[in-house]
């Protein structure tokens, strides 16, 4: 079973860049790979409605009293405010769970009284929100082989600026386009994968 570092090194070998031991190495290659990893993986996850990264959650409400007064606008005060998951790559569906069709909502950032930083919230007049989305899935063991292959070529394409081969980026882009089409076709046709119900309940009380 491959690790993230294994896949990163597969990509680096293809563009003749020195391999890494860890993403925490102090080498230029490791630091560049660490920066490029989230961008590359996020872009690829955003590309399709991948079954292995699909999650459906019932969002918990935030107590309006927990929001800093400076951000407690009239709209927020007259709506339901839901804690927005931090691992969302792309929203696939927002529903009320009771009515058919897309729910009306707005994404905002607010500051809570108990925190110095901002949090993302989903604001809606609906009393119940179910969010279906593609999550940031860094667990390589959940990636299908076709997705791994597409990731290797896309990561190599993004890292090719560090390669001494002038045509490396164009070659990797071509290989990536073929690989991602195969991965998307496999994702569409695969029936055995089911939407992942996240076992970790998102708790609003922590805020």
PDB file of C-alpha atoms in Angstrom:
ATOM      1  CA  UNK A   1       0.000   0.000   0.000  1.00  0.00           C
ATOM      2  CA  UNK A   2       1.404   3.353  -1.019  1.00  0.00           C
ATOM      3  CA  UNK A   3       1.852   6.372   1.212  1.00  0.00           C
ATOM      4  CA  UNK A   4       1.603  10.003   0.133  1.00  0.00           C
ATOM      5  CA  UNK A   5       5.412  10.184   0.070  1.00  0.00           C
ATOM      6  CA  UNK A   6       5.525   7.110  -2.192  1.00  0.00           C
ATOM      7  CA  UNK A   7       3.209   8.786  -4.708  1.00  0.00           C
ATOM      8  CA  UNK A   8       5.087  12.074  -4.461  1.00  0.00           C
ATOM      9  CA  UNK A   9       8.348  10.270  -5.221  1.00  0.00           C
ATOM     10  CA  UNK A  10       6.755   8.484  -8.191  1.00  0.00           C
ATOM     11  CA  UNK A  11       5.922  11.910  -9.556  1.00  0.00           C
ATOM     12  CA  UNK A  12       9.374  13.322  -8.831  1.00  0.00           C
ATOM     13  CA  UNK A  13      11.065  10.400 -10.584  1.00  0.00           C
ATOM     14  CA  UNK A  14       9.050  11.071 -13.714  1.00  0.00           C
ATOM     15  CA  UNK A  15      10.376  14.615 -13.952  1.00  0.00           C
ATOM     16  CA  UNK A  16      13.919  13.763 -12.822  1.00  0.00           C
ATOM     17  CA  UNK A  17      13.707  15.653  -9.537  1.00  0.00           C
ATOM     18  CA  UNK A  18      15.464  14.350  -6.417  1.00  0.00           C
ATOM     19  CA  UNK A  19      13.211  12.198  -4.246  1.00  0.00           C
ATOM     20  CA  UNK A  20      12.339  13.031  -0.649  1.00  0.00           C
ATOM     21  CA  UNK A  21      12.357  11.016   2.566  1.00  0.00           C
ATOM     22  CA  UNK A  22       9.627  13.014   4.261  1.00  0.00           C
ATOM     23  CA  UNK A  23       7.441  16.026   3.544  1.00  0.00           C
ATOM     24  CA  UNK A  24       9.001  17.539   6.667  1.00  0.00           C
ATOM     25  CA  UNK A  25      12.531  17.434   5.195  1.00  0.00           C
ATOM     26  CA  UNK A  26      14.376  20.735   4.992  1.00  0.00           C
ATOM     27  CA  UNK A  27      15.325  20.150   1.371  1.00  0.00           C
ATOM     28  CA  UNK A  28      13.981  22.415  -1.361  1.00  0.00           C
ATOM     29  CA  UNK A  29      12.253  19.441  -2.967  1.00  0.00           C
ATOM     30  CA  UNK A  30      10.427  18.448   0.228  1.00  0.00           C
ATOM     31  CA  UNK A  31       9.341  21.979   1.036  1.00  0.00           C
ATOM     32  CA  UNK A  32       8.095  22.516  -2.515  1.00  0.00           C
ATOM     33  CA  UNK A  33       6.291  19.153  -2.492  1.00  0.00           C
ATOM     34  CA  UNK A  34       4.578  19.963   0.808  1.00  0.00           C
ATOM     35  CA  UNK A  35       3.314  23.271  -0.566  1.00  0.00           C
ATOM     36  CA  UNK A  36       2.179  21.715  -3.832  1.00  0.00           C
ATOM     37  CA  UNK A  37       0.496  18.687  -2.256  1.00  0.00           C
ATOM     38  CA  UNK A  38      -2.596  20.428  -0.886  1.00  0.00           C
ATOM     39  CA  UNK A  39      -3.052  22.478  -4.049  1.00  0.00           C
ATOM     40  CA  UNK A  40      -2.707  19.476  -6.364  1.00  0.00           C
ATOM     41  CA  UNK A  41      -4.912  17.184  -4.308  1.00  0.00           C
ATOM     42  CA  UNK A  42      -7.531  19.881  -3.796  1.00  0.00           C
ATOM     43  CA  UNK A  43      -7.703  20.602  -7.527  1.00  0.00           C
ATOM     44  CA  UNK A  44      -8.053  16.921  -8.369  1.00  0.00           C
ATOM     45  CA  UNK A  45     -10.742  16.315  -5.736  1.00  0.00           C
ATOM     46  CA  UNK A  46     -12.630  19.324  -7.036  1.00  0.00           C
ATOM     47  CA  UNK A  47     -12.581  17.887 -10.561  1.00  0.00           C
ATOM     48  CA  UNK A  48     -15.290  15.246 -10.015  1.00  0.00           C
ATOM     49  CA  UNK A  49     -17.834  13.936  -7.538  1.00  0.00           C
ATOM     50  CA  UNK A  50     -15.477  11.236  -6.245  1.00  0.00           C
ATOM     51  CA  UNK A  51     -17.339   8.541  -4.341  1.00  0.00           C
ATOM     52  CA  UNK A  52     -14.491   7.813  -1.921  1.00  0.00           C
ATOM     53  CA  UNK A  53     -14.413  11.453  -0.792  1.00  0.00           C
ATOM     54  CA  UNK A  54     -18.159  12.067  -0.716  1.00  0.00           C
ATOM     55  CA  UNK A  55     -19.695  12.915   2.633  1.00  0.00           C
ATOM     56  CA  UNK A  56     -23.187  13.806   3.799  1.00  0.00           C
ATOM     57  CA  UNK A  57     -23.592  15.684   7.052  1.00  0.00           C
ATOM     58  CA  UNK A  58     -26.416  17.201   9.010  1.00  0.00           C
ATOM     59  CA  UNK A  59     -24.984  20.557  10.020  1.00  0.00           C
ATOM     60  CA  UNK A  60     -25.290  21.634  13.660  1.00  0.00           C
ATOM     61  CA  UNK A  61     -26.672  25.052  14.510  1.00  0.00           C
ATOM     62  CA  UNK A  62     -24.575  27.669  16.199  1.00  0.00           C
ATOM     63  CA  UNK A  63     -25.989  29.607  19.097  1.00  0.00           C
ATOM     64  CA  UNK A  64     -26.388  33.131  17.778  1.00  0.00           C
ATOM     65  CA  UNK A  65     -25.368  34.426  21.192  1.00  0.00           C
ATOM     66  CA  UNK A  66     -21.889  32.932  20.620  1.00  0.00           C
ATOM     67  CA  UNK A  67     -21.261  35.258  17.663  1.00  0.00           C
ATOM     68  CA  UNK A  68     -19.335  38.475  18.271  1.00  0.00           C
ATOM     69  CA  UNK A  69     -21.765  41.398  18.337  1.00  0.00           C
ATOM     70  CA  UNK A  70     -19.887  43.160  15.521  1.00  0.00           C
ATOM     71  CA  UNK A  71     -20.838  40.305  13.172  1.00  0.00           C
ATOM     72  CA  UNK A  72     -24.368  39.706  14.422  1.00  0.00           C
ATOM     73  CA  UNK A  73     -26.025  41.376  11.453  1.00  0.00           C
ATOM     74  CA  UNK A  74     -29.756  41.603  10.975  1.00  0.00           C
ATOM     75  CA  UNK A  75     -29.582  38.805   8.415  1.00  0.00           C
ATOM     76  CA  UNK A  76     -27.745  36.491  10.800  1.00  0.00           C
ATOM     77  CA  UNK A  77     -30.040  37.318  13.690  1.00  0.00           C
ATOM     78  CA  UNK A  78     -33.105  36.482  11.612  1.00  0.00           C
ATOM     79  CA  UNK A  79     -31.699  33.249  10.166  1.00  0.00           C
ATOM     80  CA  UNK A  80     -30.370  29.897  11.265  1.00  0.00           C
ATOM     81  CA  UNK A  81     -26.588  29.762  11.448  1.00  0.00           C
ATOM     82  CA  UNK A  82     -24.819  26.429  10.876  1.00  0.00           C
ATOM     83  CA  UNK A  83     -21.209  25.454  11.487  1.00  0.00           C
ATOM     84  CA  UNK A  84     -19.531  24.843   8.129  1.00  0.00           C
ATOM     85  CA  UNK A  85     -17.129  21.848   7.946  1.00  0.00           C
ATOM     86  CA  UNK A  86     -13.453  22.700   7.547  1.00  0.00           C
ATOM     87  CA  UNK A  87     -12.728  19.831   5.142  1.00  0.00           C
ATOM     88  CA  UNK A  88     -15.041  20.925   2.309  1.00  0.00           C
ATOM     89  CA  UNK A  89     -13.401  20.959  -1.126  1.00  0.00           C
ATOM     90  CA  UNK A  90     -16.588  21.402  -3.110  1.00  0.00           C
ATOM     91  CA  UNK A  91     -20.264  21.464  -2.189  1.00  0.00           C
ATOM     92  CA  UNK A  92     -22.316  18.968  -4.179  1.00  0.00           C
ATOM     93  CA  UNK A  93     -25.751  19.534  -2.652  1.00  0.00           C
ATOM     94  CA  UNK A  94     -27.397  21.549   0.100  1.00  0.00           C
ATOM     95  CA  UNK A  95     -30.863  20.382   1.111  1.00  0.00           C
ATOM     96  CA  UNK A  96     -33.290  20.763   3.966  1.00  0.00           C
ATOM     97  CA  UNK A  97     -33.740  17.006   4.223  1.00  0.00           C
ATOM     98  CA  UNK A  98     -37.473  17.464   4.019  1.00  0.00           C
ATOM     99  CA  UNK A  99     -38.067  19.336   0.796  1.00  0.00           C
ATOM    100  CA  UNK A 100     -36.872  18.448  -2.669  1.00  0.00           C
ATOM    101  CA  UNK A 101     -34.466  20.689  -4.522  1.00  0.00           C
ATOM    102  CA  UNK A 102     -31.580  22.887  -3.498  1.00  0.00           C
ATOM    103  CA  UNK A 103     -31.840  24.890  -0.298  1.00  0.00           C
ATOM    104  CA  UNK A 104     -31.194  28.623  -0.320  1.00  0.00           C
ATOM    105  CA  UNK A 105     -28.158  29.559   1.727  1.00  0.00           C
ATOM    106  CA  UNK A 106     -25.175  31.863   2.021  1.00  0.00           C
ATOM    107  CA  UNK A 107     -21.633  31.183   3.206  1.00  0.00           C
ATOM    108  CA  UNK A 108     -20.141  33.763   5.552  1.00  0.00           C
ATOM    109  CA  UNK A 109     -17.241  34.196   7.947  1.00  0.00           C
ATOM    110  CA  UNK A 110     -17.966  35.330  11.476  1.00  0.00           C
ATOM    111  CA  UNK A 111     -15.970  35.864  14.627  1.00  0.00           C
ATOM    112  CA  UNK A 112     -17.053  34.068  17.773  1.00  0.00           C
ATOM    113  CA  UNK A 113     -16.819  35.507  21.256  1.00  0.00           C
ATOM    114  CA  UNK A 114     -14.732  32.535  22.392  1.00  0.00           C
ATOM    115  CA  UNK A 115     -12.204  32.739  19.545  1.00  0.00           C
ATOM    116  CA  UNK A 116      -9.745  35.204  18.083  1.00  0.00           C
ATOM    117  CA  UNK A 117     -10.023  33.638  14.628  1.00  0.00           C
ATOM    118  CA  UNK A 118     -12.919  33.552  12.189  1.00  0.00           C
ATOM    119  CA  UNK A 119     -15.068  30.521  11.418  1.00  0.00           C
ATOM    120  CA  UNK A 120     -17.048  29.751   8.290  1.00  0.00           C
ATOM    121  CA  UNK A 121     -20.788  29.393   8.675  1.00  0.00           C
ATOM    122  CA  UNK A 122     -23.720  28.562   6.440  1.00  0.00           C
ATOM    123  CA  UNK A 123     -26.688  30.881   6.868  1.00  0.00           C
ATOM    124  CA  UNK A 124     -30.194  29.838   5.851  1.00  0.00           C
ATOM    125  CA  UNK A 125     -33.790  30.374   6.895  1.00  0.00           C
ATOM    126  CA  UNK A 126     -34.337  26.631   6.828  1.00  0.00           C
ATOM    127  CA  UNK A 127     -34.485  24.889  10.235  1.00  0.00           C
ATOM    128  CA  UNK A 128     -32.533  21.833   9.036  1.00  0.00           C
ATOM    129  CA  UNK A 129     -29.580  21.606   6.632  1.00  0.00           C
ATOM    130  CA  UNK A 130     -27.965  18.529   5.087  1.00  0.00           C
ATOM    131  CA  UNK A 131     -24.709  19.146   3.250  1.00  0.00           C
ATOM    132  CA  UNK A 132     -23.339  16.733   0.662  1.00  0.00           C
ATOM    133  CA  UNK A 133     -19.804  17.552  -0.388  1.00  0.00           C
ATOM    134  CA  UNK A 134     -16.419  16.364  -1.538  1.00  0.00           C
ATOM    135  CA  UNK A 135     -14.091  16.412   1.435  1.00  0.00           C
ATOM    136  CA  UNK A 136     -10.335  16.883   1.470  1.00  0.00           C
ATOM    137  CA  UNK A 137      -9.359  13.216   1.563  1.00  0.00           C
ATOM    138  CA  UNK A 138      -5.641  12.753   2.214  1.00  0.00           C
ATOM    139  CA  UNK A 139      -5.975   9.081   3.193  1.00  0.00           C
ATOM    140  CA  UNK A 140      -4.208   7.382   0.294  1.00  0.00           C
ATOM    141  CA  UNK A 141      -5.603   3.986   1.307  1.00  0.00           C
ATOM    142  CA  UNK A 142      -9.057   5.251   0.265  1.00  0.00           C
ATOM    143  CA  UNK A 143      -7.929   6.381  -3.189  1.00  0.00           C
ATOM    144  CA  UNK A 144      -8.712   4.040  -6.091  1.00  0.00           C
ATOM    145  CA  UNK A 145      -5.716   3.034  -8.200  1.00  0.00           C
ATOM    146  CA  UNK A 146      -6.936   5.174 -11.093  1.00  0.00           C
ATOM    147  CA  UNK A 147      -7.131   8.234  -8.830  1.00  0.00           C
ATOM    148  CA  UNK A 148      -3.615   7.569  -7.528  1.00  0.00           C
ATOM    149  CA  UNK A 149      -2.340   7.453 -11.099  1.00  0.00           C
ATOM    150  CA  UNK A 150      -4.049  10.723 -11.964  1.00  0.00           C
ATOM    151  CA  UNK A 151      -2.633  12.337  -8.824  1.00  0.00           C
ATOM    152  CA  UNK A 152       0.924  11.246  -9.662  1.00  0.00           C
ATOM    153  CA  UNK A 153       0.787  12.829 -13.112  1.00  0.00           C
ATOM    154  CA  UNK A 154      -0.957  15.999 -11.941  1.00  0.00           C
ATOM    155  CA  UNK A 155       1.507  16.435  -9.091  1.00  0.00           C
ATOM    156  CA  UNK A 156       4.392  15.836 -11.514  1.00  0.00           C
ATOM    157  CA  UNK A 157       2.895  18.435 -13.863  1.00  0.00           C
ATOM    158  CA  UNK A 158       2.739  21.011 -11.055  1.00  0.00           C
ATOM    159  CA  UNK A 159       6.247  20.194  -9.848  1.00  0.00           C
ATOM    160  CA  UNK A 160       7.780  20.195 -13.334  1.00  0.00           C
ATOM    161  CA  UNK A 161       8.994  23.773 -12.889  1.00  0.00           C
ATOM    162  CA  UNK A 162      11.819  22.245 -10.826  1.00  0.00           C
ATOM    163  CA  UNK A 163      12.765  19.800 -13.578  1.00  0.00           C
ATOM    164  CA  UNK A 164      15.704  20.232 -15.916  1.00  0.00           C
ATOM    165  CA  UNK A 165      13.638  18.703 -18.727  1.00  0.00           C
ATOM    166  CA  UNK A 166      12.021  21.457 -20.762  1.00  0.00           C
ATOM    167  CA  UNK A 167       9.176  19.307 -22.057  1.00  0.00           C
ATOM    168  CA  UNK A 168       8.433  17.577 -18.735  1.00  0.00           C
ATOM    169  CA  UNK A 169       5.425  19.711 -17.895  1.00  0.00           C
ATOM    170  CA  UNK A 170       3.748  19.228 -21.271  1.00  0.00           C
ATOM    171  CA  UNK A 171       4.326  15.474 -21.104  1.00  0.00           C
ATOM    172  CA  UNK A 172       2.889  15.180 -17.607  1.00  0.00           C
ATOM    173  CA  UNK A 173      -0.146  17.272 -18.549  1.00  0.00           C
ATOM    174  CA  UNK A 174      -0.885  14.929 -21.422  1.00  0.00           C
ATOM    175  CA  UNK A 175      -0.498  11.867 -19.179  1.00  0.00           C
ATOM    176  CA  UNK A 176      -2.654  13.490 -16.511  1.00  0.00           C
ATOM    177  CA  UNK A 177      -5.476  14.245 -18.955  1.00  0.00           C
ATOM    178  CA  UNK A 178      -5.586  10.596 -19.965  1.00  0.00           C
ATOM    179  CA  UNK A 179      -5.333   9.332 -16.396  1.00  0.00           C
ATOM    180  CA  UNK A 180      -8.033  11.612 -14.970  1.00  0.00           C
ATOM    181  CA  UNK A 181     -10.480  10.631 -17.702  1.00  0.00           C
ATOM    182  CA  UNK A 182      -9.926   6.988 -16.791  1.00  0.00           C
ATOM    183  CA  UNK A 183     -10.356   7.756 -13.084  1.00  0.00           C
ATOM    184  CA  UNK A 184     -13.569   9.718 -13.665  1.00  0.00           C
ATOM    185  CA  UNK A 185     -15.003   6.960 -15.848  1.00  0.00           C
ATOM    186  CA  UNK A 186     -14.173   4.375 -13.189  1.00  0.00           C
ATOM    187  CA  UNK A 187     -15.728   6.579 -10.511  1.00  0.00           C
ATOM    188  CA  UNK A 188     -18.959   6.872 -12.493  1.00  0.00           C
ATOM    189  CA  UNK A 189     -19.215   3.170 -13.227  1.00  0.00           C
ATOM    190  CA  UNK A 190     -18.228   1.831  -9.836  1.00  0.00           C
ATOM    191  CA  UNK A 191     -21.278   0.625  -7.929  1.00  0.00           C
ATOM    192  CA  UNK A 192     -19.629  -0.979  -4.924  1.00  0.00           C
ATOM    193  CA  UNK A 193     -18.503   2.338  -3.429  1.00  0.00           C
ATOM    194  CA  UNK A 194     -21.134   4.049  -1.368  1.00  0.00           C
ATOM    195  CA  UNK A 195     -21.272   7.585  -0.128  1.00  0.00           C
ATOM    196  CA  UNK A 196     -19.235   7.859   3.045  1.00  0.00           C
ATOM    197  CA  UNK A 197     -21.282   8.859   6.081  1.00  0.00           C
ATOM    198  CA  UNK A 198     -18.825  10.695   8.287  1.00  0.00           C
ATOM    199  CA  UNK A 199     -18.777   8.960  11.696  1.00  0.00           C
ATOM    200  CA  UNK A 200     -17.386  12.053  13.376  1.00  0.00           C
ATOM    201  CA  UNK A 201     -20.294  14.227  14.438  1.00  0.00           C
ATOM    202  CA  UNK A 202     -19.636  17.900  13.873  1.00  0.00           C
ATOM    203  CA  UNK A 203     -20.319  19.471  17.263  1.00  0.00           C
ATOM    204  CA  UNK A 204     -21.405  23.077  17.622  1.00  0.00           C
ATOM    205  CA  UNK A 205     -21.144  23.025  21.407  1.00  0.00           C
ATOM    206  CA  UNK A 206     -17.346  23.251  21.188  1.00  0.00           C
ATOM    207  CA  UNK A 207     -17.746  26.812  20.014  1.00  0.00           C
TER     208      UNK A 207
END
